Tab-separated table of C-alpha atoms and ligand atoms in Angstrom:
chain	number	residue	atom	x	y	z
I	1	MET	CA	-84.592	-200.388	113.873
I	2	SER	CA	-85.116	-203.240	116.509
I	3	ALA	CA	-82.430	-205.872	117.098
I	4	THR	CA	-85.102	-208.623	116.376
I	5	SER	CA	-85.996	-206.924	112.289
I	6	PRO	CA	-86.423	-209.271	109.587
I	7	GLU	CA	-82.941	-207.883	108.083
I	8	ARG	CA	-80.859	-208.532	111.562
I	9	VAL	CA	-82.292	-211.914	111.655
I	10	ALA	CA	-81.348	-212.368	107.617
I	11	SER	CA	-78.423	-211.721	107.985
I	12	ARG	CA	-77.368	-212.814	111.362
I	13	GLN	CA	-77.956	-216.280	109.508
I	14	ARG	CA	-76.260	-215.903	107.059
I	15	ASP	CA	-73.211	-215.526	108.420
I	16	ALA	CA	-74.326	-218.794	110.671
I	17	THR	CA	-74.128	-220.524	107.284
I	18	VAL	CA	-70.814	-218.926	106.669
I	19	ALA	CA	-69.113	-219.695	109.822
I	20	ASP	CA	-71.091	-223.184	108.696
I	21	THR	CA	-68.721	-222.883	105.885
I	22	ARG	CA	-65.629	-221.665	106.979
I	23	ARG	CA	-65.964	-225.278	109.387
I	24	ARG	CA	-67.316	-227.952	107.292
I	25	VAL	CA	-64.531	-226.505	103.593
I	26	PRO	CA	-61.875	-229.578	103.912
I	27	ARG	CA	-58.967	-229.830	105.410
I	28	THR	CA	-55.350	-229.315	103.932
I	29	ASP	CA	-53.711	-232.743	104.250
I	30	ALA	CA	-56.644	-234.546	103.901
I	31	LEU	CA	-57.057	-233.141	100.463
I	32	LEU	CA	-53.483	-234.144	100.037
I	33	ALA	CA	-54.321	-237.675	101.155
I	34	ASP	CA	-57.305	-237.737	99.202
I	35	PRO	CA	-55.577	-240.643	96.626
I	36	ALA	CA	-56.965	-239.215	93.192
I	37	ILE	CA	-55.236	-235.518	94.176
I	38	ALA	CA	-52.114	-237.770	95.922
I	39	ALA	CA	-51.215	-239.288	92.708
I	40	ARG	CA	-51.483	-235.742	91.303
I	41	ILE	CA	-48.774	-234.943	93.403
I	42	ALA	CA	-46.385	-237.339	92.158
I	43	GLU	CA	-46.936	-236.279	88.611
I	44	LEU	CA	-46.459	-232.255	89.360
I	45	GLY	CA	-44.895	-231.895	92.526
I	46	ARG	CA	-46.442	-231.205	95.722
I	47	ASP	CA	-46.089	-227.062	95.505
I	48	LEU	CA	-47.964	-227.022	92.767
I	49	VAL	CA	-51.436	-229.401	94.103
I	50	LYS	CA	-50.806	-227.631	97.986
I	51	ALA	CA	-51.224	-223.806	96.487
I	52	THR	CA	-53.771	-224.925	94.199
I	53	VAL	CA	-55.465	-227.196	97.357
I	54	THR	CA	-55.316	-223.305	98.487
I	55	ARG	CA	-56.833	-221.140	96.572
I	56	VAL	CA	-59.961	-223.959	96.080
I	57	GLN	CA	-60.245	-224.067	99.883
I	58	GLN	CA	-60.521	-219.994	99.969
I	59	ARG	CA	-63.195	-220.239	96.842
I	60	CYS	CA	-65.080	-222.230	99.551
I	61	ARG	CA	-64.509	-220.115	102.408
I	62	ASP	CA	-66.223	-217.416	99.931
I	63	GLY	CA	-68.975	-219.968	99.394
I	64	ALA	CA	-68.319	-219.873	95.861
I	65	ILE	CA	-68.733	-223.909	95.542
I	66	ALA	CA	-69.594	-226.024	98.575
I	67	PRO	CA	-66.779	-227.724	100.453
I	68	GLU	CA	-68.361	-231.577	98.464
I	69	ALA	CA	-67.224	-230.799	95.870
I	70	VAL	CA	-63.731	-229.009	96.982
I	71	PRO	CA	-61.992	-232.552	96.393
I	72	ALA	CA	-63.209	-232.133	92.604
I	73	ALA	CA	-62.292	-228.221	91.919
I	74	VAL	CA	-59.180	-229.000	93.054
I	75	LEU	CA	-58.465	-231.812	90.388
I	76	ASP	CA	-59.904	-229.198	88.046
I	77	ALA	CA	-57.945	-226.441	88.567
I	78	LEU	CA	-54.617	-228.691	87.820
I	79	PRO	CA	-53.428	-228.662	85.099
I	80	PRO	CA	-53.782	-231.527	82.826
I	81	ARG	CA	-51.867	-234.650	82.475
I	82	ALA	CA	-48.755	-234.357	80.299
I	83	ALA	CA	-49.761	-234.648	76.165
I	84	THR	CA	-46.579	-235.621	74.851
I	85	GLY	CA	-46.300	-239.446	75.318
I	86	ARG	CA	-50.029	-240.626	75.736
I	87	PRO	CA	-50.003	-244.339	75.128
I	88	VAL	CA	-51.637	-244.821	72.035
I	89	VAL	CA	-52.988	-248.686	71.308
I	90	ASN	CA	-51.895	-249.090	67.260
I	91	ALA	CA	-54.613	-251.334	65.521
I	92	THR	CA	-54.376	-249.331	62.462
I	93	GLY	CA	-52.246	-252.154	60.574
I	94	VAL	CA	-49.038	-249.962	60.123
I	95	LEU	CA	-46.877	-252.157	61.824
I	96	LEU	CA	-44.526	-249.176	61.996
I	97	HIS	CA	-46.207	-245.429	62.515
I	98	THR	CA	-44.206	-242.613	62.460
I	99	ASN	CA	-47.286	-240.456	63.878
I	100	LEU	CA	-47.629	-243.320	66.648
I	101	GLY	CA	-43.394	-242.907	67.945
I	102	ARG	CA	-42.951	-246.005	65.523
I	103	ALA	CA	-41.339	-249.172	67.079
I	104	PRO	CA	-42.173	-250.147	70.342
I	105	LEU	CA	-39.371	-250.722	72.464
I	106	SER	CA	-38.468	-254.180	73.760
I	107	PRO	CA	-39.504	-254.938	77.403
I	108	ALA	CA	-35.130	-255.601	78.035
I	109	ALA	CA	-34.884	-252.013	76.159
I	110	ARG	CA	-37.728	-249.634	78.563
I	111	ALA	CA	-36.026	-251.628	81.245
I	112	ALA	CA	-32.142	-249.924	79.809
I	113	VAL	CA	-33.534	-246.717	79.899
I	114	ALA	CA	-35.094	-246.926	83.659
I	115	ALA	CA	-32.007	-248.429	84.718
I	116	SER	CA	-30.368	-245.664	83.028
I	117	CYS	CA	-32.296	-242.225	83.561
I	118	GLY	CA	-29.932	-240.770	86.706
I	119	THR	CA	-26.423	-240.285	86.410
I	120	SER	CA	-25.024	-243.405	83.797
I	121	ASP	CA	-21.398	-244.468	82.563
I	122	VAL	CA	-22.018	-243.320	79.174
I	123	GLU	CA	-18.958	-242.070	78.144
I	124	LEU	CA	-16.660	-243.044	81.302
I	125	ASP	CA	-14.555	-246.074	81.348
I	126	LEU	CA	-15.778	-247.491	85.385
I	127	ASP	CA	-12.540	-250.109	84.892
I	128	THR	CA	-10.079	-246.999	84.788
I	129	GLY	CA	-12.008	-244.064	85.885
I	130	ARG	CA	-11.598	-242.279	82.865
I	131	ARG	CA	-13.517	-241.193	79.885
I	132	GLY	CA	-14.636	-243.483	78.035
I	133	VAL	CA	-16.192	-243.687	74.119
I	134	ARG	CA	-19.648	-242.368	74.708
I	135	GLY	CA	-22.217	-245.108	73.992
I	136	ALA	CA	-19.715	-248.064	74.016
I	137	GLY	CA	-21.524	-251.140	74.997
I	138	ALA	CA	-24.496	-249.767	72.055
I	139	LEU	CA	-21.449	-249.842	69.685
I	140	ALA	CA	-20.196	-252.886	70.936
I	141	ALA	CA	-23.532	-254.207	70.490
I	142	LEU	CA	-23.694	-252.876	66.769
I	143	ARG	CA	-20.737	-254.853	65.351
I	144	ALA	CA	-21.097	-257.776	67.251
I	145	ALA	CA	-24.404	-257.708	65.279
I	146	VAL	CA	-23.331	-256.726	62.263
I	147	PRO	CA	-19.449	-258.281	62.318
I	148	ALA	CA	-18.821	-256.649	58.153
I	149	ALA	CA	-18.660	-252.968	60.379
I	150	GLU	CA	-15.044	-252.052	60.929
I	151	ALA	CA	-16.562	-249.596	63.358
I	152	ALA	CA	-20.125	-247.949	64.533
I	153	LEU	CA	-21.000	-244.638	65.227
I	154	VAL	CA	-25.061	-243.314	66.534
I	155	VAL	CA	-26.046	-239.747	66.162
I	156	ASN	CA	-30.229	-238.628	67.016
I	157	ASN	CA	-31.801	-240.687	63.545
I	158	ASN	CA	-30.470	-241.061	60.073
I	159	ALA	CA	-31.686	-237.922	58.586
I	160	ALA	CA	-28.650	-236.826	60.612
I	161	ALA	CA	-26.536	-239.871	59.913
I	162	VAL	CA	-27.233	-238.305	56.080
I	163	VAL	CA	-26.483	-234.608	56.942
I	164	LEU	CA	-23.137	-235.936	58.801
I	165	ALA	CA	-21.234	-238.386	56.157
I	166	ALA	CA	-22.263	-235.304	53.743
I	167	THR	CA	-20.838	-232.762	55.293
I	168	ALA	CA	-17.609	-234.181	56.792
I	169	LEU	CA	-17.069	-236.163	53.429
I	170	ALA	CA	-18.246	-233.721	50.845
I	171	ALA	CA	-19.355	-229.809	51.939
I	172	GLY	CA	-17.950	-227.859	49.154
I	173	ARG	CA	-18.221	-230.573	46.901
I	174	GLU	CA	-20.309	-232.777	44.571
I	175	ILE	CA	-22.559	-235.684	45.858
I	176	VAL	CA	-23.463	-237.660	42.915
I	177	LEU	CA	-27.019	-239.735	43.573
I	178	SER	CA	-29.425	-241.038	41.130
I	179	ARG	CA	-32.364	-239.216	39.805
I	180	GLY	CA	-34.486	-242.449	40.794
I	181	GLU	CA	-33.233	-241.953	44.499
I	182	LEU	CA	-34.256	-238.370	44.903
I	183	VAL	CA	-36.865	-239.132	47.608
I	184	GLN	CA	-38.744	-237.930	49.794
I	185	ILE	CA	-39.558	-238.863	53.594
I	186	GLY	CA	-42.424	-237.373	55.573
I	187	ASP	CA	-43.844	-234.149	56.200
I	188	GLY	CA	-43.035	-232.447	52.993
I	189	PHE	CA	-38.990	-233.141	53.616
I	190	ARG	CA	-37.034	-233.949	50.915
I	191	LEU	CA	-34.025	-236.063	51.261
I	192	PRO	CA	-31.626	-234.341	48.225
I	193	ASP	CA	-32.482	-230.703	50.005
I	194	LEU	CA	-31.751	-231.862	52.631
I	195	ILE	CA	-28.306	-233.199	51.029
I	196	ALA	CA	-27.644	-229.609	49.724
I	197	SER	CA	-27.957	-227.807	53.465
I	198	THR	CA	-24.726	-229.281	54.222
I	199	GLY	CA	-22.996	-226.714	51.587
I	200	ALA	CA	-22.345	-230.472	48.975
I	201	ARG	CA	-23.794	-230.020	45.448
I	202	LEU	CA	-26.028	-232.478	44.454
I	203	ARG	CA	-24.272	-234.227	41.031
I	204	GLU	CA	-27.512	-235.652	39.948
I	205	VAL	CA	-27.053	-239.008	37.132
I	206	GLY	CA	-29.327	-241.009	34.867
I	207	THR	CA	-33.557	-240.626	35.091
I	208	THR	CA	-36.008	-241.945	36.452
I	209	ASN	CA	-36.563	-245.813	35.888
I	210	CYS	CA	-32.679	-246.481	34.687
I	211	THR	CA	-29.416	-245.449	35.836
I	212	THR	CA	-26.323	-247.503	35.516
I	213	ALA	CA	-22.682	-248.225	37.017
I	214	ALA	CA	-21.900	-245.611	34.045
I	215	ASP	CA	-24.043	-242.989	35.191
I	216	TYR	CA	-21.773	-242.451	37.992
I	217	ARG	CA	-18.175	-243.649	36.228
I	218	ALA	CA	-19.058	-240.503	34.093
I	219	ALA	CA	-20.006	-238.365	36.673
I	220	VAL	CA	-17.530	-239.067	39.187
I	221	GLY	CA	-14.515	-236.755	39.418
I	222	ALA	CA	-11.955	-234.177	41.079
I	223	ASP	CA	-14.573	-232.934	43.181
I	224	THR	CA	-16.619	-235.884	43.550
I	225	GLY	CA	-16.697	-236.166	47.902
I	226	LEU	CA	-19.089	-239.155	47.835
I	227	ILE	CA	-21.877	-241.447	46.128
I	228	VAL	CA	-24.594	-241.486	48.137
I	229	LYS	CA	-27.585	-245.043	47.103
I	230	LEU	CA	-30.038	-244.420	48.777
I	231	HIS	CA	-33.251	-246.652	49.897
I	232	ARG	CA	-36.316	-246.414	47.711
I	233	SER	CA	-38.049	-246.704	51.171
I	234	ASN	CA	-41.326	-245.425	50.965
I	235	PHE	CA	-42.191	-245.950	46.933
I	236	THR	CA	-41.336	-248.926	44.136
I	237	ILE	CA	-40.176	-248.099	40.710
I	238	ALA	CA	-41.196	-250.876	38.380
I	239	GLY	CA	-41.787	-251.432	34.852
I	240	PHE	CA	-38.278	-250.664	32.726
I	241	THR	CA	-35.760	-249.886	34.983
I	242	ALA	CA	-32.066	-250.532	35.844
I	243	GLU	CA	-30.165	-249.696	38.675
I	244	ALA	CA	-26.367	-249.833	39.586
I	245	GLY	CA	-25.408	-252.625	42.704
I	246	ILE	CA	-23.263	-251.081	45.344
I	247	ASP	CA	-20.523	-253.693	44.118
I	248	GLU	CA	-20.882	-251.698	41.088
I	249	LEU	CA	-19.936	-248.238	42.845
I	250	THR	CA	-16.690	-249.101	44.669
I	251	GLY	CA	-13.453	-249.006	42.983
I	252	LEU	CA	-13.915	-245.218	41.522
I	253	GLY	CA	-11.817	-243.098	44.757
I	254	VAL	CA	-15.068	-242.361	46.469
I	255	PRO	CA	-16.243	-243.753	49.382
I	256	VAL	CA	-19.984	-244.891	49.162
I	257	LEU	CA	-22.372	-244.146	51.714
I	258	ALA	CA	-25.387	-246.470	51.564
I	259	ASP	CA	-28.594	-245.385	53.124
I	260	LEU	CA	-30.602	-248.462	53.599
I	261	GLY	CA	-33.750	-246.824	55.297
I	262	SER	CA	-34.816	-249.039	57.123
I	263	GLY	CA	-32.117	-251.049	59.226
I	264	LEU	CA	-32.347	-254.546	58.108
I	265	LEU	CA	-28.608	-255.668	59.632
I	266	ALA	CA	-28.532	-259.153	58.139
I	267	PRO	CA	-31.415	-260.156	55.154
I	268	LEU	CA	-34.873	-261.002	56.364
I	269	PRO	CA	-36.660	-263.645	53.840
I	270	LEU	CA	-40.673	-262.706	54.573
I	271	LEU	CA	-38.963	-258.801	53.024
I	272	PRO	CA	-36.158	-260.045	49.720
I	273	ASP	CA	-36.303	-256.183	48.326
I	274	GLU	CA	-35.649	-255.019	51.823
I	275	PRO	CA	-32.053	-253.975	51.642
I	276	ASP	CA	-29.623	-254.885	54.867
I	277	ALA	CA	-26.252	-254.415	56.683
I	278	ALA	CA	-24.503	-257.047	56.365
I	279	THR	CA	-25.147	-257.562	52.438
I	280	ALA	CA	-24.227	-253.879	51.422
I	281	LEU	CA	-20.947	-254.161	53.512
I	282	ARG	CA	-19.617	-256.933	51.681
I	283	ASP	CA	-20.795	-255.554	47.960
I	284	GLY	CA	-18.461	-253.187	49.435
I	285	ALA	CA	-20.245	-249.894	51.030
I	286	ASP	CA	-17.542	-247.809	52.949
I	287	LEU	CA	-21.126	-247.000	55.575
I	288	VAL	CA	-23.883	-247.836	55.321
I	289	CYS	CA	-26.637	-245.977	57.484
I	290	PHE	CA	-30.010	-246.576	59.011
I	291	SER	CA	-32.900	-245.760	60.796
I	292	ALA	CA	-33.060	-247.808	64.656
I	293	ASP	CA	-36.789	-247.505	65.175
I	294	LYS	CA	-37.723	-248.898	62.508
I	295	LEU	CA	-37.019	-252.252	61.211
I	296	LEU	CA	-34.618	-252.624	63.514
I	297	GLY	CA	-37.387	-252.332	66.548
I	298	GLY	CA	-35.492	-249.785	69.172
I	299	PRO	CA	-35.380	-246.188	69.998
I	300	GLN	CA	-34.668	-243.297	67.563
I	301	ALA	CA	-31.816	-243.312	66.460
I	302	GLY	CA	-29.406	-242.485	63.299
I	303	VAL	CA	-26.521	-245.873	62.987
I	304	LEU	CA	-23.949	-245.569	60.600
I	305	LEU	CA	-21.920	-249.131	60.209
I	306	GLY	CA	-18.749	-249.731	57.671
I	307	ARG	CA	-15.405	-248.441	57.548
I	308	ALA	CA	-12.548	-247.502	60.930
I	309	ALA	CA	-10.498	-244.444	59.167
I	310	THR	CA	-14.372	-242.950	57.380
I	311	LEU	CA	-16.194	-242.985	60.461
I	312	GLU	CA	-13.219	-241.517	62.499
I	313	ARG	CA	-13.780	-238.059	60.293
I	314	LEU	CA	-17.217	-238.178	61.194
I	315	ARG	CA	-16.606	-238.375	64.514
I	316	ARG	CA	-14.253	-235.786	64.768
I	317	HIS	CA	-16.435	-233.736	62.749
I	318	PRO	CA	-17.266	-230.285	65.259
I	319	LEU	CA	-20.840	-231.379	63.982
I	320	TYR	CA	-21.128	-234.650	65.538
I	321	ARG	CA	-21.349	-233.304	69.243
I	322	ALA	CA	-24.866	-231.561	68.033
I	323	LEU	CA	-25.943	-234.590	66.468
I	324	ARG	CA	-24.889	-237.097	68.945
I	325	PRO	CA	-27.925	-239.456	71.358
I	326	ASP	CA	-28.457	-238.921	74.750
I	327	LYS	CA	-27.828	-241.966	77.000
I	328	LEU	CA	-31.263	-242.922	77.024
I	329	THR	CA	-31.226	-243.738	73.419
I	330	LEU	CA	-27.704	-245.402	73.678
I	331	ALA	CA	-28.779	-247.674	77.145
I	332	ALA	CA	-32.422	-248.288	74.627
I	333	LEU	CA	-30.824	-249.493	71.434
I	334	GLU	CA	-27.872	-251.403	73.259
I	335	ALA	CA	-30.125	-253.138	75.008
I	336	THR	CA	-32.683	-253.632	71.701
I	337	LEU	CA	-29.179	-255.533	70.414
I	338	ARG	CA	-28.775	-257.845	73.146
I	339	GLY	CA	-32.210	-259.011	74.617
I	340	PRO	CA	-34.768	-260.905	73.233
I	341	ALA	CA	-36.368	-260.062	69.406
I	342	PRO	CA	-38.238	-257.110	70.210
I	343	PRO	CA	-41.783	-256.283	68.951
I	344	VAL	CA	-42.061	-255.291	66.163
I	345	THR	CA	-39.676	-257.844	64.469
I	346	ALA	CA	-41.726	-260.329	66.747
I	347	ALA	CA	-44.858	-258.838	64.541
I	348	LEU	CA	-43.489	-259.345	61.358
I	349	ALA	CA	-42.486	-263.215	63.178
I	350	ALA	CA	-45.911	-264.091	63.618
I	351	THR	CA	-48.105	-265.955	61.203
I	352	PRO	CA	-51.977	-264.657	59.448
I	353	ALA	CA	-53.317	-267.701	61.503
I	354	ASP	CA	-51.822	-266.303	64.444
I	355	ARG	CA	-53.414	-263.246	63.857
I	356	LEU	CA	-56.529	-264.576	62.647
I	357	ARG	CA	-56.644	-266.394	65.976
I	358	ARG	CA	-56.222	-263.817	67.910
I	359	ALA	CA	-58.638	-260.791	66.236
I	360	THR	CA	-61.454	-263.886	66.172
I	361	ALA	CA	-61.079	-263.602	70.403
I	362	ILE	CA	-61.457	-260.826	70.413
I	363	ALA	CA	-64.335	-260.809	68.541
I	364	GLU	CA	-66.052	-263.795	70.034
I	365	LEU	CA	-65.587	-261.992	73.697
I	366	LEU	CA	-66.925	-258.594	72.502
I	367	ARG	CA	-69.831	-260.528	70.725
I	368	GLY	CA	-70.440	-261.824	74.342
I	369	ASN	CA	-71.052	-258.699	75.508
I	370	GLY	CA	-73.410	-257.807	72.951
I	371	ILE	CA	-71.548	-256.384	70.392
I	372	ASP	CA	-71.460	-256.426	67.213
I	373	ALA	CA	-68.137	-257.256	66.198
I	374	VAL	CA	-66.721	-259.673	63.594
I	375	ALA	CA	-62.961	-261.082	63.051
I	376	GLU	CA	-61.976	-260.735	59.395
I	377	PRO	CA	-58.751	-261.661	57.398
I	378	SER	CA	-57.305	-258.031	56.673
I	379	GLU	CA	-54.121	-256.408	55.155
I	380	GLY	CA	-52.024	-254.580	56.813
I	381	VAL	CA	-47.905	-252.943	55.615
I	382	VAL	CA	-44.974	-251.957	57.079
I	383	GLY	CA	-45.077	-248.337	57.081
I	384	GLY	CA	-42.448	-245.538	58.398
I	385	GLY	CA	-40.683	-245.821	55.438
I	386	SER	CA	-39.714	-249.625	54.923
I	387	ALA	CA	-40.720	-252.030	52.446
I	388	PRO	CA	-42.931	-250.131	50.509
I	389	GLY	CA	-45.103	-252.278	48.083
I	390	VAL	CA	-45.473	-255.299	50.155
I	391	ARG	CA	-48.703	-256.735	51.680
I	392	LEU	CA	-48.597	-258.007	55.312
I	393	PRO	CA	-51.405	-260.529	55.628
I	394	SER	CA	-53.846	-259.332	59.368
I	395	ALA	CA	-56.641	-259.759	60.465
I	396	ALA	CA	-59.260	-257.670	62.284
I	397	VAL	CA	-61.491	-256.902	64.543
I	398	ARG	CA	-65.439	-254.885	62.730
I	399	LEU	CA	-66.853	-253.054	64.720
I	400	PRO	CA	-69.488	-249.892	63.504
I	401	THR	CA	-67.964	-247.202	62.758
I	402	ARG	CA	-68.881	-245.095	65.775
I	403	TYR	CA	-66.563	-246.629	68.141
I	404	GLY	CA	-63.624	-245.246	66.247
I	405	GLU	CA	-63.515	-241.454	68.099
I	406	PRO	CA	-65.029	-242.412	71.642
I	407	LEU	CA	-62.305	-245.384	71.449
I	408	ARG	CA	-59.741	-242.834	70.742
I	409	ALA	CA	-60.386	-239.969	73.343
I	410	ARG	CA	-59.225	-243.614	75.694
I	411	ASP	CA	-56.327	-244.008	78.032
I	412	PRO	CA	-54.760	-245.616	76.803
I	413	ALA	CA	-55.999	-244.217	73.309
I	414	VAL	CA	-56.902	-246.818	71.003
I	415	LEU	CA	-56.377	-246.541	67.678
I	416	GLY	CA	-58.094	-248.219	64.666
I	417	ARG	CA	-58.586	-247.189	60.729
I	418	LEU	CA	-62.157	-246.231	59.127
I	419	ALA	CA	-63.173	-247.845	56.222
I	420	ASP	CA	-65.538	-249.477	54.119
I	421	ASP	CA	-68.816	-248.479	56.819
I	422	GLY	CA	-66.736	-249.989	59.753
I	423	CYS	CA	-64.199	-249.635	62.318
I	424	LEU	CA	-61.476	-251.742	61.733
I	425	LEU	CA	-59.294	-252.838	64.363
I	426	ASP	CA	-56.317	-254.890	63.392
I	427	VAL	CA	-54.037	-257.062	65.257
I	428	LEU	CA	-51.012	-256.515	63.340
I	429	ALA	CA	-49.246	-254.072	65.567
I	430	VAL	CA	-51.158	-255.010	68.428
I	431	ASP	CA	-48.363	-256.086	71.202
I	432	PRO	CA	-50.429	-259.512	71.806
I	433	ALA	CA	-50.547	-258.721	76.167
I	434	ASP	CA	-53.017	-255.927	75.207
I	435	ASP	CA	-55.007	-258.399	73.325
I	436	ARG	CA	-56.587	-257.988	76.842
I	437	LEU	CA	-57.198	-254.515	77.380
I	438	LEU	CA	-58.403	-253.422	73.502
I	439	ALA	CA	-60.860	-255.977	74.375
I	440	ASP	CA	-61.686	-253.867	77.489
I	441	ALA	CA	-61.551	-250.298	75.815
I	442	VAL	CA	-64.259	-251.457	73.148
I	443	LEU	CA	-66.850	-252.664	76.426
I	444	ALA	CA	-65.542	-249.602	78.268
I	445	VAL	CA	-67.004	-247.622	75.018
I	446	ALA	CA	-70.231	-250.076	74.738
I	447	ARG	CA	-71.437	-249.340	78.312
I	448	CYS	CA	-71.393	-245.452	77.830
I	449	ARG	CA	-73.406	-245.287	74.836
D	501	PLP	C1	-37.029	-243.024	57.252
D	501	PLP	C2	-35.584	-242.349	56.134
D	501	PLP	C3	-35.093	-241.583	56.440
D	501	PLP	C4	-34.949	-241.125	57.763
D	501	PLP	O1	-34.963	-241.312	58.468
D	501	PLP	P1	-34.746	-240.707	59.965
D	501	PLP	O2	-35.222	-241.916	61.413
D	501	PLP	O3	-36.271	-240.580	60.528
D	501	PLP	O4	-34.763	-239.640	60.359
D	501	PLP	C5	-34.008	-241.254	55.414
D	501	PLP	N1	-33.044	-242.427	54.255
D	501	PLP	C6	-33.938	-243.299	53.839
D	501	PLP	C7	-33.874	-243.685	52.795
D	501	PLP	C8	-35.549	-243.445	55.330
D	501	PLP	O5	-35.997	-244.228	55.058
């Protein structure tokens, strides 16, 4: 075979192409400085991103991908963005949506979380340099907010508060509970099962619709550890009903725990049927407990308020150690209590006219861009195990149904409500500061079509 055979020529050309590709493989420092790749370094760390860059460069040298395609291939090869905690704009009309993390934190609470992310004084008294009370600031803020409480204790959520109280006060003994208050909460969990799981025996009294003070009196005996009064937070009983008040259950020689559920600290005229901590304590409850991420508008936590001696028994019980909240929760809770009204409170304080004005402004902006959008009155709910049966007059932007899915796929995701031949974006739970973001998301979806 001569030196200039066609095979030789072809082979030399191939070598030259490979050598050329090698020269054109983007350099490591240039790739790491690419803005989109650099953003992922902040999230994933330099080592992992650099290793991915090296791998993709090799595939380029091997001729598997073109040099121009390397930056995109690096981004493709990196792990997807964290899927826990992706932001969602709540346009469902459900103010406290358990699947969306219930209450959004106030700006003050967000700042407090950021400030306490590092090492903090969560359980240290900086004045003396000694171990302090865990979350002392949050406990003081709770006592200041509810002067009727002698003391406060915080655990991970309200279910934990109920379990701790049942365990510390009544394990191996009886807990008296009305048959009208055997409540199932979300995801199939039942509060009676939760209470029974502590080793306490449930002593059901009364009937589904009627339980009187005499029913409790007849059931309480030497073996009773606790009376639980549980708020029907996610359903109502109407018609022929009777229920004993907390003030009728005191004086039986047994502590009374009122599980208030949604956590109003004081009465709220807009929600007259929601129980509140100050009233329940004034009526004589030894302890009240509630979630901090429902109507209180704070982080996920369970708050216990009441008698100092009873709460000290709970705090000294070994189970408390397994249920105590982290420093971020305690910081967010204190800031929620001390700071300006959180978003949930602000949303409840807004008027239906405010909401219709916002929906109208969004719909007009969208129509101005050729989108089939109309504002209309709607009905929202409090949700999240609060204020059952209460309808909140609200307003929504109605879009064609086909918008629902692409809005949910956006970042941040926008979650509306599918109803009667349309996709409703209800402004009830949307922070007014996010109205523009909501409109922009719809505009972006319209442009993609
Ligand atoms: C919501 C609720 C609970 C559960 O509270 P979590 O904070 O979700 O654990 C328990 N009891 C009542 C009455 C509730 O409304």
